[in-house]
CSV table of C-alpha atoms in Angstrom, one decimal:
chain,number,residue,atom,x,y,z
A,13,UNK,CA,39.4,53.4,-26.4
A,14,UNK,CA,37.0,55.5,-24.3
A,15,UNK,CA,36.1,54.2,-20.9
A,16,UNK,CA,32.4,54.0,-21.6
A,17,UNK,CA,33.0,51.9,-24.7
A,18,UNK,CA,35.2,49.5,-22.7
A,19,UNK,CA,32.5,49.2,-20.0
A,20,UNK,CA,29.8,48.6,-22.7
A,21,UNK,CA,31.9,45.9,-24.3
A,22,UNK,CA,32.6,44.1,-21.0
A,23,UNK,CA,28.9,44.3,-20.1
A,24,UNK,CA,27.9,42.9,-23.5
A,25,UNK,CA,30.5,40.1,-23.1
A,26,UNK,CA,29.1,39.2,-19.7
A,27,UNK,CA,25.5,39.1,-21.0
A,28,UNK,CA,26.4,36.9,-23.9
A,29,UNK,CA,28.4,34.6,-21.6
A,30,UNK,CA,25.5,34.3,-19.2
A,31,UNK,CA,23.0,33.7,-22.1
A,32,UNK,CA,25.2,30.8,-23.4
A,33,UNK,CA,25.7,29.4,-19.9
A,34,UNK,CA,21.9,29.4,-19.2
A,35,UNK,CA,21.3,27.7,-22.5
A,36,UNK,CA,23.8,25.0,-21.6
A,37,UNK,CA,22.1,24.5,-18.2
A,38,UNK,CA,18.7,24.3,-19.9
A,39,UNK,CA,19.8,21.8,-22.5
A,40,UNK,CA,21.6,19.7,-19.9
A,41,UNK,CA,18.6,19.6,-17.5
A,42,UNK,CA,16.2,18.8,-20.4
A,43,UNK,CA,18.4,15.9,-21.5
A,44,UNK,CA,18.8,14.6,-17.9
A,45,UNK,CA,15.1,14.6,-17.3
A,46,UNK,CA,14.2,13.2,-20.7
A,47,UNK,CA,16.7,10.4,-20.3
A,48,UNK,CA,15.4,9.5,-16.8
A,49,UNK,CA,11.8,9.6,-17.8
A,50,UNK,CA,12.1,7.8,-21.1
A,51,UNK,CA,14.6,5.1,-19.9
A,52,UNK,CA,12.6,3.9,-16.9
A,53,UNK,CA,9.6,1.8,-16.9
A,54,UNK,CA,8.6,2.8,-13.4
A,55,UNK,CA,10.1,5.9,-11.6
A,56,UNK,CA,10.7,5.9,-7.9
A,57,UNK,CA,9.3,8.9,-6.1
A,58,UNK,CA,12.9,10.2,-5.7
A,59,UNK,CA,13.5,9.8,-9.5
A,60,UNK,CA,10.2,11.6,-10.3
A,61,UNK,CA,11.1,14.5,-7.9
A,62,UNK,CA,14.5,14.8,-9.5
A,63,UNK,CA,13.1,14.8,-13.0
A,64,UNK,CA,10.4,17.4,-12.0
A,65,UNK,CA,13.2,19.6,-10.6
A,66,UNK,CA,15.3,19.4,-13.8
A,67,UNK,CA,12.3,20.1,-15.9
A,68,UNK,CA,11.3,23.1,-13.8
A,69,UNK,CA,14.8,24.5,-14.1
A,70,UNK,CA,14.9,23.8,-17.9
A,71,UNK,CA,11.4,25.4,-18.4
A,72,UNK,CA,12.3,28.5,-16.4
A,73,UNK,CA,15.5,29.2,-18.3
A,74,UNK,CA,14.1,28.6,-21.8
A,75,UNK,CA,10.5,27.5,-22.0
A,76,UNK,CA,9.8,25.3,-25.0
A,77,UNK,CA,7.4,22.6,-25.9
A,78,UNK,CA,9.8,19.7,-25.5
A,79,UNK,CA,10.0,20.5,-21.8
A,80,UNK,CA,6.2,20.4,-21.6
A,81,UNK,CA,6.2,17.0,-23.4
A,82,UNK,CA,8.6,15.6,-20.9
A,83,UNK,CA,6.5,17.0,-18.1
A,84,UNK,CA,3.4,15.3,-19.5
A,85,UNK,CA,5.3,12.1,-19.9
A,86,UNK,CA,6.5,12.3,-16.3
A,87,UNK,CA,3.0,13.0,-15.0
A,88,UNK,CA,1.7,10.0,-17.0
A,89,UNK,CA,4.4,7.8,-15.6
A,90,UNK,CA,3.2,8.6,-12.0
A,91,UNK,CA,-0.5,8.1,-13.0
A,92,UNK,CA,-1.2,11.9,-12.7
A,93,UNK,CA,-3.3,12.0,-15.8
A,94,UNK,CA,-5.2,15.4,-15.4
A,95,UNK,CA,-2.0,17.5,-15.4
A,96,UNK,CA,-0.6,15.4,-18.3
A,97,UNK,CA,-3.7,16.0,-20.3
A,98,UNK,CA,-3.7,19.7,-19.5
A,99,UNK,CA,-0.1,20.1,-20.5
A,100,UNK,CA,-0.7,18.1,-23.8
A,101,UNK,CA,-3.7,20.2,-24.7
A,102,UNK,CA,-1.5,23.3,-24.3
A,103,UNK,CA,1.1,21.8,-26.6
A,104,UNK,CA,-1.4,20.7,-29.2
A,105,UNK,CA,-3.0,24.1,-29.1
A,106,UNK,CA,0.2,25.9,-29.8
A,107,UNK,CA,1.6,23.2,-32.2
A,108,UNK,CA,-1.4,21.7,-34.0
A,109,UNK,CA,0.9,19.8,-36.4
A,110,UNK,CA,2.8,18.0,-33.6
A,111,UNK,CA,1.8,14.4,-34.2
A,112,UNK,CA,3.9,13.2,-31.2
A,113,UNK,CA,2.0,15.5,-28.8
A,114,UNK,CA,-1.4,14.4,-30.3
A,115,UNK,CA,-0.3,10.7,-30.0
A,116,UNK,CA,0.8,11.2,-26.4
A,117,UNK,CA,-2.6,13.0,-25.7
A,118,UNK,CA,-4.5,10.1,-27.3
A,119,UNK,CA,-2.6,7.5,-25.1
A,120,UNK,CA,-2.9,9.6,-21.9
A,121,UNK,CA,-6.6,10.4,-22.4
A,122,UNK,CA,-7.3,6.7,-23.1
A,123,UNK,CA,-5.5,5.7,-19.9
A,124,UNK,CA,-7.5,8.3,-18.0
A,125,UNK,CA,-10.8,7.1,-19.6
A,126,UNK,CA,-11.5,10.5,-21.1
A,127,UNK,CA,-12.9,9.1,-24.3
A,128,UNK,CA,-14.0,12.4,-25.8
A,129,UNK,CA,-10.5,13.8,-25.6
A,130,UNK,CA,-9.1,10.5,-26.9
A,131,UNK,CA,-11.4,10.7,-29.9
A,132,UNK,CA,-10.4,14.2,-30.8
A,133,UNK,CA,-6.7,13.3,-30.5
A,134,UNK,CA,-7.2,10.2,-32.6
A,135,UNK,CA,-8.8,12.3,-35.4
A,136,UNK,CA,-5.8,14.6,-35.4
A,137,UNK,CA,-3.3,11.8,-35.4
A,138,UNK,CA,-5.2,10.2,-38.4
A,139,UNK,CA,-5.1,13.5,-40.2
A,140,UNK,CA,-1.4,14.1,-39.6
A,141,UNK,CA,0.0,10.7,-40.2
A,142,UNK,CA,-0.7,10.7,-44.0
A,143,UNK,CA,1.0,14.1,-44.2
A,144,UNK,CA,4.1,12.6,-42.6
A,145,UNK,CA,4.2,9.5,-44.8
A,146,UNK,CA,3.8,11.4,-48.0
A,147,UNK,CA,7.0,13.6,-47.4
């Protein structure tokens, strides 16, 4: 086997291994943060910081909307409603059929007393729910 082919195969194997390793880290950090955020009724500042760190790592390695939903939930839990609403608007903008994101936006906007945003979210939830129950 030519030397250049061996080097190419080794490089490809290293890239694939790194890709799988990063995916595993992203998945682990997403699960850790989600478990912490969803299982606690009130996060301590240390728990919130730990969850933010895990979500930051997870989002950097493989940005997806679940990480954003977890970030919004974390922001809501610490009564930081503006960033939560901003994040949820981003999710609903890119995933207009995501009833969970619209529901979370409705609840968060209501808690923040942003009634216009809450009304828009409520309309979307009402439109999406019949689609879900008819399946």
